[in-house]
């Protein structure tokens, strides 16, 4: 029998080994891909079959401060009504009056007097209910949250100059800095719409697998009482909200009277907001 030449033997062995390695690599990739598909499918099934409960409800007071050492620019209540798949955005005039420890003054004055804890207590006393958490949101964190999702579409009803940017009337494509510039422009008519646009455009099915990164920004860059346990206990309800096409986001603007730089909420608005928070 003729002997196989050494170089041919080496060629056959190398080809065989490469074939085996390619098969093993392909099998691993396929297995991982299949596992990821199964995980995603199971995750979607869990979300789609989960029925949010009243225990999943929570409210957050957002205190907007361009910088943490500056006075508050705005106050907004967020209330997540999980069973009804609803997110309420309630802008509170900074001149709203409330009493804390027999001291009656505006929300902005309460915040200036004793910081976040007093402002939160003032809102709780105003509506005679408990607010779960707070976030003190500054310019930097607002910009990072928007940049995490690339941009926000926003329609300016009128030309606006913030000192940093000039925004013409009409549709705008806002990156983080432009969004934050409008949010802290001092125009009280803008920030409720900007916050609503953020949730409408970002809290959707695409966010479901990116929630960890979103909350990391809250934890790392804002002053907040929210912790990971708060999120973990409600993560199924939050994911269900982002997945559903029937989600509803509503801005509730309190009615009332303002005199001598003091805003008194009307009985009708008080009953409406207290009913939402209860």
mmCIF file of C-alpha atoms in Angstrom:
data_model
loop_
_atom_site.group_PDB
_atom_site.id
_atom_site.type_symbol
_atom_site.label_atom_id
_atom_site.label_comp_id
_atom_site.label_asym_id
_atom_site.label_seq_id
_atom_site.Cartn_x
_atom_site.Cartn_y
_atom_site.Cartn_z
ATOM 1 C CA UNK A 1 0.000 0.000 0.000
ATOM 2 C CA UNK A 2 1.278 3.413 -0.907
ATOM 3 C CA UNK A 3 1.959 5.699 1.987
ATOM 4 C CA UNK A 4 0.032 8.972 2.191
ATOM 5 C CA UNK A 5 2.387 11.857 1.859
ATOM 6 C CA UNK A 6 2.943 13.760 5.136
ATOM 7 C CA UNK A 7 1.573 17.085 3.871
ATOM 8 C CA UNK A 8 -1.632 15.388 2.664
ATOM 9 C CA UNK A 9 -2.044 13.686 6.030
ATOM 10 C CA UNK A 10 -1.586 17.022 7.805
ATOM 11 C CA UNK A 11 -4.107 18.624 5.464
ATOM 12 C CA UNK A 12 -6.755 15.944 6.135
ATOM 13 C CA UNK A 13 -6.218 16.111 9.905
ATOM 14 C CA UNK A 14 -6.390 19.938 9.946
ATOM 15 C CA UNK A 15 -9.544 19.931 7.847
ATOM 16 C CA UNK A 16 -11.172 17.364 10.123
ATOM 17 C CA UNK A 17 -10.283 19.300 13.290
ATOM 18 C CA UNK A 18 -11.535 22.593 11.809
ATOM 19 C CA UNK A 19 -14.795 20.939 10.796
ATOM 20 C CA UNK A 20 -15.322 19.609 14.323
ATOM 21 C CA UNK A 21 -14.542 23.015 15.850
ATOM 22 C CA UNK A 22 -16.901 24.793 13.440
ATOM 23 C CA UNK A 23 -19.681 22.349 14.264
ATOM 24 C CA UNK A 24 -19.179 22.816 18.018
ATOM 25 C CA UNK A 25 -19.095 26.643 17.677
ATOM 26 C CA UNK A 26 -22.256 26.630 15.553
ATOM 27 C CA UNK A 27 -24.013 24.375 18.073
ATOM 28 C CA UNK A 28 -23.113 26.687 20.973
ATOM 29 C CA UNK A 29 -24.354 29.774 19.099
ATOM 30 C CA UNK A 30 -27.599 28.036 18.178
ATOM 31 C CA UNK A 31 -28.123 26.868 21.754
ATOM 32 C CA UNK A 32 -27.563 30.368 23.150
ATOM 33 C CA UNK A 33 -29.843 31.879 20.521
ATOM 34 C CA UNK A 34 -32.546 29.344 21.307
ATOM 35 C CA UNK A 35 -32.159 29.980 25.028
ATOM 36 C CA UNK A 36 -32.455 33.738 24.502
ATOM 37 C CA UNK A 37 -35.602 33.289 22.392
ATOM 38 C CA UNK A 38 -37.084 31.002 25.035
ATOM 39 C CA UNK A 39 -36.205 33.490 27.801
ATOM 40 C CA UNK A 40 -37.746 36.385 25.872
ATOM 41 C CA UNK A 41 -40.868 34.354 25.085
ATOM 42 C CA UNK A 42 -41.223 33.267 28.717
ATOM 43 C CA UNK A 43 -40.661 36.850 29.879
ATOM 44 C CA UNK A 44 -43.361 38.137 27.517
ATOM 45 C CA UNK A 45 -45.729 35.380 28.653
ATOM 46 C CA UNK A 46 -45.165 36.341 32.304
ATOM 47 C CA UNK A 47 -45.794 40.009 31.517
ATOM 48 C CA UNK A 48 -48.866 39.312 29.389
ATOM 49 C CA UNK A 49 -50.427 37.026 31.990
ATOM 50 C CA UNK A 50 -49.620 39.203 35.017
ATOM 51 C CA UNK A 51 -52.566 41.142 36.406
ATOM 52 C CA UNK A 52 -51.369 44.285 38.238
ATOM 53 C CA UNK A 53 -52.811 44.802 41.704
ATOM 54 C CA UNK A 54 -53.454 47.802 43.923
ATOM 55 C CA UNK A 55 -50.307 46.870 45.840
ATOM 56 C CA UNK A 56 -48.363 47.753 42.670
ATOM 57 C CA UNK A 57 -49.588 51.365 42.799
ATOM 58 C CA UNK A 58 -47.089 54.009 43.819
ATOM 59 C CA UNK A 59 -46.673 57.771 43.840
ATOM 60 C CA UNK A 60 -43.530 59.850 43.408
ATOM 61 C CA UNK A 61 -42.931 63.527 44.078
ATOM 62 C CA UNK A 62 -40.536 64.979 41.527
ATOM 63 C CA UNK A 63 -38.778 68.137 42.666
ATOM 64 C CA UNK A 64 -37.079 69.838 39.749
ATOM 65 C CA UNK A 65 -33.915 71.754 40.682
ATOM 66 C CA UNK A 66 -31.540 72.891 37.970
ATOM 67 C CA UNK A 67 -28.776 72.307 40.496
ATOM 68 C CA UNK A 68 -29.175 70.618 43.862
ATOM 69 C CA UNK A 69 -28.036 73.685 45.805
ATOM 70 C CA UNK A 70 -30.521 75.981 44.048
ATOM 71 C CA UNK A 71 -34.221 76.680 44.828
ATOM 72 C CA UNK A 72 -36.827 74.317 43.393
ATOM 73 C CA UNK A 73 -37.995 75.083 39.856
ATOM 74 C CA UNK A 74 -41.085 72.869 39.810
ATOM 75 C CA UNK A 75 -43.022 70.195 41.684
ATOM 76 C CA UNK A 76 -44.742 67.271 39.939
ATOM 77 C CA UNK A 77 -46.630 64.319 41.378
ATOM 78 C CA UNK A 78 -46.506 61.060 39.438
ATOM 79 C CA UNK A 79 -49.039 58.412 40.352
ATOM 80 C CA UNK A 80 -48.917 54.944 38.784
ATOM 81 C CA UNK A 81 -52.346 53.287 38.861
ATOM 82 C CA UNK A 82 -51.270 49.746 37.959
ATOM 83 C CA UNK A 83 -54.663 47.927 37.759
ATOM 84 C CA UNK A 84 -56.042 50.611 35.418
ATOM 85 C CA UNK A 85 -52.817 50.869 33.387
ATOM 86 C CA UNK A 86 -52.693 54.617 34.010
ATOM 87 C CA UNK A 87 -49.926 57.080 34.785
ATOM 88 C CA UNK A 88 -51.069 60.425 36.176
ATOM 89 C CA UNK A 89 -48.867 63.513 35.912
ATOM 90 C CA UNK A 90 -49.982 66.212 38.360
ATOM 91 C CA UNK A 91 -48.060 69.521 38.165
ATOM 92 C CA UNK A 92 -48.286 71.418 41.444
ATOM 93 C CA UNK A 93 -47.869 75.213 41.441
ATOM 94 C CA UNK A 94 -44.863 76.135 43.558
ATOM 95 C CA UNK A 95 -47.109 78.661 45.325
ATOM 96 C CA UNK A 96 -49.499 75.929 46.611
ATOM 97 C CA UNK A 97 -50.073 76.492 50.301
ATOM 98 C CA UNK A 98 -49.763 73.694 52.823
ATOM 99 C CA UNK A 99 -49.165 73.346 56.563
ATOM 100 C CA UNK A 100 -46.356 71.334 58.144
ATOM 101 C CA UNK A 101 -45.881 71.432 61.915
ATOM 102 C CA UNK A 102 -48.196 74.489 62.223
ATOM 103 C CA UNK A 103 -46.058 76.299 59.634
ATOM 104 C CA UNK A 104 -48.214 77.353 56.655
ATOM 105 C CA UNK A 105 -46.334 78.391 53.532
ATOM 106 C CA UNK A 106 -45.864 77.521 49.860
ATOM 107 C CA UNK A 107 -44.268 74.329 48.573
ATOM 108 C CA UNK A 108 -41.240 76.308 47.410
ATOM 109 C CA UNK A 109 -40.921 77.899 50.852
ATOM 110 C CA UNK A 110 -41.222 74.527 52.589
ATOM 111 C CA UNK A 111 -38.462 73.186 50.347
ATOM 112 C CA UNK A 112 -36.247 76.186 51.013
ATOM 113 C CA UNK A 113 -36.948 75.933 54.764
ATOM 114 C CA UNK A 114 -36.046 72.255 55.253
ATOM 115 C CA UNK A 115 -35.392 70.527 51.944
ATOM 116 C CA UNK A 116 -36.941 67.471 50.346
ATOM 117 C CA UNK A 117 -38.474 65.942 53.478
ATOM 118 C CA UNK A 118 -40.478 69.083 54.264
ATOM 119 C CA UNK A 119 -41.628 69.509 50.658
ATOM 120 C CA UNK A 120 -42.790 65.871 50.542
ATOM 121 C CA UNK A 121 -44.599 66.253 53.865
ATOM 122 C CA UNK A 122 -46.225 69.457 52.600
ATOM 123 C CA UNK A 123 -47.677 67.616 49.592
ATOM 124 C CA UNK A 124 -48.844 64.726 51.800
ATOM 125 C CA UNK A 125 -50.599 67.148 54.137
ATOM 126 C CA UNK A 126 -52.049 69.073 51.218
ATOM 127 C CA UNK A 127 -53.919 65.999 49.943
ATOM 128 C CA UNK A 128 -54.117 64.113 53.263
ATOM 129 C CA UNK A 129 -52.407 61.033 51.886
ATOM 130 C CA UNK A 130 -48.971 59.404 51.794
ATOM 131 C CA UNK A 131 -46.504 59.855 48.946
ATOM 132 C CA UNK A 132 -44.325 56.771 48.497
ATOM 133 C CA UNK A 133 -41.082 58.222 47.172
ATOM 134 C CA UNK A 134 -39.369 61.342 45.869
ATOM 135 C CA UNK A 135 -36.841 62.214 43.162
ATOM 136 C CA UNK A 136 -34.897 65.452 43.123
ATOM 137 C CA UNK A 137 -34.276 65.861 39.413
ATOM 138 C CA UNK A 138 -31.565 68.199 38.172
ATOM 139 C CA UNK A 139 -30.432 69.386 34.739
ATOM 140 C CA UNK A 140 -27.725 66.741 34.356
ATOM 141 C CA UNK A 141 -29.959 63.788 35.227
ATOM 142 C CA UNK A 142 -32.756 65.020 32.935
ATOM 143 C CA UNK A 143 -30.294 65.228 30.048
ATOM 144 C CA UNK A 144 -28.905 61.736 30.755
ATOM 145 C CA UNK A 145 -32.377 60.174 30.857
ATOM 146 C CA UNK A 146 -33.248 61.586 27.428
ATOM 147 C CA UNK A 147 -29.861 60.728 25.914
ATOM 148 C CA UNK A 148 -30.363 57.140 27.117
ATOM 149 C CA UNK A 149 -33.187 56.967 24.558
ATOM 150 C CA UNK A 150 -31.384 59.190 21.986
ATOM 151 C CA UNK A 151 -33.960 61.993 21.636
ATOM 152 C CA UNK A 152 -37.505 63.221 22.300
ATOM 153 C CA UNK A 153 -39.970 64.708 19.798
ATOM 154 C CA UNK A 154 -41.641 67.860 21.072
ATOM 155 C CA UNK A 155 -43.971 70.400 19.492
ATOM 156 C CA UNK A 156 -43.308 73.985 20.606
ATOM 157 C CA UNK A 157 -46.568 75.938 20.544
ATOM 158 C CA UNK A 158 -44.606 79.198 20.342
ATOM 159 C CA UNK A 159 -40.973 80.318 19.889
ATOM 160 C CA UNK A 160 -38.920 79.865 23.057
ATOM 161 C CA UNK A 161 -35.510 81.173 24.066
ATOM 162 C CA UNK A 162 -33.910 79.583 27.132
ATOM 163 C CA UNK A 163 -30.670 81.529 27.086
ATOM 164 C CA UNK A 164 -28.857 78.391 25.920
ATOM 165 C CA UNK A 165 -30.935 77.594 22.842
ATOM 166 C CA UNK A 166 -33.534 79.224 20.626
ATOM 167 C CA UNK A 167 -36.473 76.982 19.741
ATOM 168 C CA UNK A 168 -38.711 78.018 16.836
ATOM 169 C CA UNK A 169 -42.405 77.241 16.821
ATOM 170 C CA UNK A 170 -43.228 73.722 15.643
ATOM 171 C CA UNK A 171 -41.787 70.211 15.893
ATOM 172 C CA UNK A 172 -38.434 69.853 17.646
ATOM 173 C CA UNK A 173 -36.032 66.949 17.929
ATOM 174 C CA UNK A 174 -34.563 67.285 21.418
ATOM 175 C CA UNK A 175 -31.374 65.669 22.668
ATOM 176 C CA UNK A 176 -30.693 65.567 26.399
ATOM 177 C CA UNK A 177 -29.310 69.085 26.816
ATOM 178 C CA UNK A 178 -32.032 70.706 24.724
ATOM 179 C CA UNK A 179 -34.707 68.798 26.623
ATOM 180 C CA UNK A 180 -33.238 69.823 29.987
ATOM 181 C CA UNK A 181 -32.904 73.419 28.813
ATOM 182 C CA UNK A 182 -36.638 73.552 28.050
ATOM 183 C CA UNK A 183 -37.554 71.660 31.226
ATOM 184 C CA UNK A 184 -35.760 74.228 33.385
ATOM 185 C CA UNK A 185 -36.660 77.262 31.279
ATOM 186 C CA UNK A 186 -38.993 78.607 33.966
ATOM 187 C CA UNK A 187 -42.025 78.341 31.682
ATOM 188 C CA UNK A 188 -44.692 76.594 33.790
ATOM 189 C CA UNK A 189 -46.683 75.714 30.690
ATOM 190 C CA UNK A 190 -43.845 73.568 29.320
ATOM 191 C CA UNK A 191 -42.646 71.096 31.916
ATOM 192 C CA UNK A 192 -45.887 69.044 32.275
ATOM 193 C CA UNK A 193 -45.971 68.491 28.494
ATOM 194 C CA UNK A 194 -42.262 67.674 28.366
ATOM 195 C CA UNK A 195 -42.635 65.064 31.118
ATOM 196 C CA UNK A 196 -45.706 63.593 29.397
ATOM 197 C CA UNK A 197 -43.827 63.370 26.085
ATOM 198 C CA UNK A 198 -40.946 61.592 27.796
ATOM 199 C CA UNK A 199 -43.159 58.856 29.223
ATOM 200 C CA UNK A 200 -45.257 58.512 26.067
ATOM 201 C CA UNK A 201 -42.230 58.098 23.817
ATOM 202 C CA UNK A 202 -39.943 56.127 26.123
ATOM 203 C CA UNK A 203 -42.150 53.965 28.343
ATOM 204 C CA UNK A 204 -43.104 51.479 25.659
ATOM 205 C CA UNK A 205 -42.296 47.913 24.631
ATOM 206 C CA UNK A 206 -38.770 48.919 23.552
ATOM 207 C CA UNK A 207 -37.959 49.960 27.123
ATOM 208 C CA UNK A 208 -38.897 46.630 28.694
ATOM 209 C CA UNK A 209 -35.449 45.077 28.223
ATOM 210 C CA UNK A 210 -33.696 48.384 29.048
ATOM 211 C CA UNK A 211 -35.320 49.126 32.392
ATOM 212 C CA UNK A 212 -32.150 48.298 34.352
ATOM 213 C CA UNK A 213 -30.193 51.008 32.563
ATOM 214 C CA UNK A 214 -33.007 53.513 33.001
ATOM 215 C CA UNK A 215 -33.202 52.972 36.762
ATOM 216 C CA UNK A 216 -29.400 52.944 37.058
ATOM 217 C CA UNK A 217 -29.443 56.590 35.929
ATOM 218 C CA UNK A 218 -32.046 57.398 38.612
ATOM 219 C CA UNK A 219 -30.002 55.621 41.287
ATOM 220 C CA UNK A 220 -26.607 56.999 40.239
ATOM 221 C CA UNK A 221 -27.321 60.591 39.231
ATOM 222 C CA UNK A 222 -30.400 61.792 41.110
ATOM 223 C CA UNK A 223 -31.139 62.349 44.776
ATOM 224 C CA UNK A 224 -33.928 59.834 45.317
ATOM 225 C CA UNK A 225 -35.561 57.736 48.021
ATOM 226 C CA UNK A 226 -36.283 55.002 45.464
ATOM 227 C CA UNK A 227 -34.231 51.844 46.000
ATOM 228 C CA UNK A 228 -33.800 48.644 44.012
ATOM 229 C CA UNK A 229 -36.235 46.782 46.261
ATOM 230 C CA UNK A 230 -38.994 49.295 45.378
ATOM 231 C CA UNK A 231 -38.446 48.504 41.713
ATOM 232 C CA UNK A 232 -38.114 44.745 42.120
ATOM 233 C CA UNK A 233 -41.414 44.470 43.989
ATOM 234 C CA UNK A 234 -43.209 46.268 41.145
ATOM 235 C CA UNK A 235 -41.166 45.249 38.119
ATOM 236 C CA UNK A 236 -43.851 42.956 36.660
ATOM 237 C CA UNK A 237 -46.448 45.737 36.812
ATOM 238 C CA UNK A 238 -44.016 48.253 35.278
ATOM 239 C CA UNK A 239 -43.124 45.857 32.470
ATOM 240 C CA UNK A 240 -46.801 45.128 31.881
ATOM 241 C CA UNK A 241 -47.394 48.878 31.556
ATOM 242 C CA UNK A 242 -44.594 49.321 29.005
ATOM 243 C CA UNK A 243 -45.807 46.355 26.955
ATOM 244 C CA UNK A 244 -49.484 47.292 26.683
ATOM 245 C CA UNK A 245 -50.595 49.421 23.757
ATOM 246 C CA UNK A 246 -53.580 50.625 25.778
ATOM 247 C CA UNK A 247 -51.485 52.437 28.383
ATOM 248 C CA UNK A 248 -52.815 55.841 29.338
ATOM 249 C CA UNK A 249 -50.873 58.895 30.464
ATOM 250 C CA UNK A 250 -52.898 61.826 31.717
ATOM 251 C CA UNK A 251 -51.920 65.321 32.905
ATOM 252 C CA UNK A 252 -54.150 66.599 35.715
ATOM 253 C CA UNK A 253 -53.696 70.344 36.208
ATOM 254 C CA UNK A 254 -55.108 71.533 39.561
ATOM 255 C CA UNK A 255 -57.618 74.353 39.456
ATOM 256 C CA UNK A 256 -57.858 77.033 42.089
ATOM 257 C CA UNK A 257 -57.242 80.674 42.899
ATOM 258 C CA UNK A 258 -53.996 82.576 43.281
ATOM 259 C CA UNK A 259 -53.739 85.777 45.288
ATOM 260 C CA UNK A 260 -50.712 87.486 46.809
ATOM 261 C CA UNK A 261 -48.456 84.737 45.389
ATOM 262 C CA UNK A 262 -50.419 82.016 47.222
ATOM 263 C CA UNK A 263 -52.302 79.302 45.316
ATOM 264 C CA UNK A 264 -55.331 77.680 46.948
ATOM 265 C CA UNK A 265 -56.486 74.483 45.246
ATOM 266 C CA UNK A 266 -60.212 74.324 44.550
ATOM 267 C CA UNK A 267 -62.370 71.760 46.355
ATOM 268 C CA UNK A 268 -63.130 70.063 43.040
ATOM 269 C CA UNK A 269 -59.438 69.617 42.185
ATOM 270 C CA UNK A 270 -58.671 68.536 45.742
ATOM 271 C CA UNK A 271 -61.321 65.789 45.605
ATOM 272 C CA UNK A 272 -60.158 64.660 42.160
ATOM 273 C CA UNK A 273 -56.463 64.411 43.076
ATOM 274 C CA UNK A 274 -57.089 62.885 46.490
ATOM 275 C CA UNK A 275 -59.273 60.254 44.792
ATOM 276 C CA UNK A 276 -56.461 59.445 42.341
ATOM 277 C CA UNK A 277 -53.868 59.121 45.109
ATOM 278 C CA UNK A 278 -56.068 57.129 47.498
#
